[in-house]
Coordinates of C-alpha atoms in Angstrom, one line a residue:
M1 CA 9.2 -88.2 -106.5
A2 CA 6.9 -85.2 -106.5
K3 CA 4.0 -85.2 -104.1
R4 CA 0.5 -85.1 -105.4
I5 CA -2.2 -82.8 -104.1
L6 CA -4.9 -84.8 -102.4
P7 CA -8.1 -84.4 -104.5
A8 CA -11.7 -84.0 -103.1
S9 CA -12.2 -87.8 -103.7
F10 CA -9.7 -88.5 -100.9
F11 CA -12.1 -86.7 -98.5
K12 CA -15.2 -88.6 -99.7
R13 CA -14.7 -91.3 -97.1
D14 CA -15.3 -91.6 -93.4
P15 CA -13.6 -89.3 -90.8
V16 CA -11.6 -92.0 -89.1
T17 CA -10.1 -93.3 -92.4
C18 CA -9.2 -89.8 -93.5
A19 CA -7.8 -88.8 -90.1
R20 CA -5.5 -91.9 -90.1
E21 CA -4.4 -91.5 -93.7
L22 CA -3.6 -87.8 -93.4
V23 CA -0.9 -88.5 -90.9
G24 CA 2.4 -88.3 -92.9
A25 CA 0.9 -86.1 -95.6
E26 CA 2.1 -82.5 -96.0
L27 CA 0.0 -79.5 -95.2
I28 CA 1.0 -76.6 -97.5
W29 CA -0.1 -73.2 -96.4
G30 CA 1.3 -70.3 -98.5
D31 CA 5.1 -70.2 -97.9
C32 CA 4.9 -72.6 -95.0
S33 CA 4.4 -76.3 -94.8
G34 CA 4.8 -79.2 -92.5
V35 CA 4.2 -83.0 -92.2
I36 CA 1.0 -83.8 -90.4
V37 CA 2.0 -85.8 -87.3
E38 CA -1.3 -85.7 -85.3
T39 CA -5.0 -85.6 -86.3
E40 CA -8.4 -86.4 -84.7
A41 CA -11.6 -87.6 -86.3
Y42 CA -15.0 -86.3 -85.4
N43 CA -18.2 -87.9 -86.7
A44 CA -21.1 -85.7 -87.6
V45 CA -23.6 -88.2 -86.2
N46 CA -23.6 -89.7 -82.6
D47 CA -20.4 -88.0 -81.6
E48 CA -21.1 -85.7 -78.7
A49 CA -17.7 -84.0 -79.1
A50 CA -18.4 -82.9 -82.7
H51 CA -19.8 -79.5 -83.4
T52 CA -22.6 -81.0 -85.3
F53 CA -24.0 -82.4 -82.0
T54 CA -24.8 -79.0 -80.6
R55 CA -24.3 -76.5 -83.4
P56 CA -26.9 -76.2 -86.2
S57 CA -24.3 -74.0 -88.1
A58 CA -21.9 -77.0 -88.3
R59 CA -24.7 -79.2 -89.7
S60 CA -25.5 -76.6 -92.3
F61 CA -21.8 -76.2 -93.1
I62 CA -21.7 -79.8 -94.0
E63 CA -24.8 -79.5 -96.2
R64 CA -23.6 -76.5 -98.2
N65 CA -19.9 -77.5 -98.7
G66 CA -18.0 -80.2 -100.5
A67 CA -15.5 -82.7 -99.2
G68 CA -12.1 -81.1 -98.7
T69 CA -13.4 -77.8 -97.4
A70 CA -11.7 -76.0 -94.5
Y71 CA -13.8 -75.8 -91.3
V72 CA -12.1 -73.1 -89.2
Y73 CA -13.5 -72.0 -85.8
F74 CA -12.4 -70.0 -82.8
N75 CA -12.0 -72.2 -79.8
Y76 CA -12.8 -70.9 -76.3
G77 CA -12.2 -67.3 -77.6
M78 CA -8.5 -68.1 -77.8
H79 CA -7.3 -70.1 -80.7
W80 CA -8.3 -70.8 -84.3
M81 CA -8.7 -74.5 -85.1
L82 CA -8.3 -76.0 -88.6
N83 CA -10.4 -78.9 -89.7
V84 CA -11.2 -80.4 -93.1
L85 CA -14.7 -81.6 -94.0
V86 CA -15.1 -85.3 -95.0
K87 CA -18.2 -86.6 -96.7
G88 CA -18.2 -90.3 -97.3
N89 CA -20.8 -92.8 -96.1
E90 CA -20.2 -91.1 -92.7
K91 CA -19.7 -87.3 -92.6
G92 CA -17.6 -85.3 -90.2
F93 CA -14.3 -83.5 -89.7
V94 CA -10.6 -84.1 -89.2
L95 CA -8.9 -81.8 -86.7
F96 CA -5.2 -81.0 -87.3
R97 CA -3.5 -81.2 -84.0
A98 CA 0.2 -81.1 -84.9
L99 CA 2.8 -80.7 -87.7
E100 CA 6.5 -81.2 -88.1
P101 CA 7.5 -77.9 -89.7
K102 CA 9.3 -78.2 -93.0
T103 CA 9.3 -74.9 -94.9
G104 CA 8.7 -71.3 -93.8
I105 CA 10.1 -72.1 -90.3
Q106 CA 11.5 -68.6 -89.8
Q107 CA 8.0 -67.1 -90.5
M108 CA 6.4 -69.7 -88.1
K109 CA 8.9 -68.7 -85.4
K110 CA 8.1 -65.0 -85.9
R111 CA 4.3 -65.7 -85.7
R112 CA 4.7 -67.8 -82.6
G113 CA 7.5 -65.8 -80.9
L114 CA 9.4 -69.0 -80.3
R115 CA 12.7 -70.6 -81.4
D116 CA 12.0 -74.2 -80.5
V117 CA 10.9 -75.9 -83.7
K118 CA 9.3 -78.8 -81.8
R119 CA 6.9 -76.4 -80.1
L120 CA 5.9 -74.3 -83.2
C121 CA 3.0 -76.6 -84.3
S122 CA 2.6 -79.0 -81.3
G123 CA -1.1 -78.3 -80.8
P124 CA -4.1 -77.2 -82.9
G125 CA -4.0 -73.6 -81.7
K126 CA -0.2 -73.4 -82.1
L127 CA -0.4 -74.9 -85.6
T128 CA -2.9 -72.3 -86.8
Q129 CA -1.0 -69.4 -85.2
A130 CA 2.3 -70.6 -86.8
L131 CA 0.7 -70.9 -90.3
G132 CA -1.4 -67.7 -90.0
I133 CA -4.7 -69.5 -90.3
T134 CA -7.8 -67.5 -89.1
G135 CA -11.5 -67.3 -89.7
R136 CA -10.9 -65.8 -93.2
H137 CA -9.9 -69.3 -94.3
H138 CA -13.2 -70.8 -93.3
E139 CA -14.9 -72.6 -96.2
M140 CA -11.8 -72.5 -98.4
N141 CA -11.5 -75.4 -100.8
L142 CA -8.3 -77.3 -99.9
C143 CA -8.3 -79.5 -103.0
T144 CA -7.7 -77.0 -105.8
D145 CA -5.1 -74.4 -104.7
R146 CA -1.5 -75.5 -104.6
Q147 CA -0.9 -72.8 -102.0
H148 CA -3.5 -74.2 -99.5
C149 CA -3.7 -78.0 -99.8
F150 CA -2.6 -81.4 -98.7
A151 CA 0.1 -83.3 -100.6
R152 CA 1.5 -86.8 -100.2
D153 CA 4.0 -89.1 -101.7
T154 CA 2.0 -92.3 -102.2
N155 CA 5.1 -94.5 -102.0
V156 CA 6.1 -93.6 -98.5
A157 CA 4.9 -95.9 -95.7
V158 CA 3.8 -94.2 -92.5
D159 CA 3.6 -95.9 -89.0
V160 CA 0.4 -94.5 -87.4
V161 CA -0.6 -95.0 -83.8
A162 CA -4.3 -94.8 -82.7
D163 CA -5.0 -93.3 -79.3
L164 CA -7.9 -91.7 -77.4
R165 CA -8.9 -88.2 -78.4
I166 CA -7.6 -85.5 -76.0
G167 CA -8.8 -82.1 -74.8
I168 CA -12.5 -83.1 -74.7
T169 CA -14.8 -84.5 -72.1
R170 CA -17.7 -85.9 -74.1
S171 CA -17.2 -89.0 -76.4
A172 CA -13.5 -89.0 -75.2
H173 CA -13.5 -92.8 -75.3
Y174 CA -13.1 -93.1 -79.1
P175 CA -9.6 -94.1 -80.2
W176 CA -9.8 -91.5 -83.0
R177 CA -6.6 -89.6 -82.4
F178 CA -3.9 -90.6 -84.8
T179 CA -0.2 -89.8 -84.5
L180 CA 3.0 -90.5 -86.3
R181 CA 4.8 -93.1 -84.2
D182 CA 7.6 -91.6 -82.0
S183 CA 7.2 -88.1 -83.4
P184 CA 8.6 -85.5 -81.0
F185 CA 6.3 -82.9 -82.7
V186 CA 3.0 -84.2 -81.3
S187 CA 0.9 -82.1 -78.9
R188 CA 1.0 -84.8 -76.2
A189 CA 2.7 -88.2 -75.9
V190 CA 0.6 -91.3 -76.8
K191 CA -0.6 -93.3 -73.8
L192 CA 0.5 -96.8 -74.7

């Protein structure tokens, strides 16, 4: 069965629901793609780890963009991070932490300078480097272009595990990190 592109309506829900349901979907980026095996949810309100807590630019980004828009930022002057804007009753972002590479693997290996497929996209900075995602993709609509989108086969069941978010110090107690159970492609093993 052909996968369908996730429409903007998919992202017109809360960040936690979207983050959970994006696990198992495919991220298509030009000639490369991979199955999403790890995400994290960030709520625009009362979440100290979200950019909206300290950055007025993130709050204005939410106001001027629609659900399903790419929010790409440079983290600690080292790595690009890919997020998607969600705008349901609660607004926020889903951060993509890891993929299982499916297509364009040779290109990903070249970009990353690695041979180990399990390490190509096993972290948010690694993922963006492997796919060639940079700030030029900020504010791109990820619901209309078949070359830059999310796709999913609605008939496939996915076993998702919730865990605490990682790599943050504030609001780290929320169980808003979602992984594909037993995937060897996640950035860090789940603490169960």
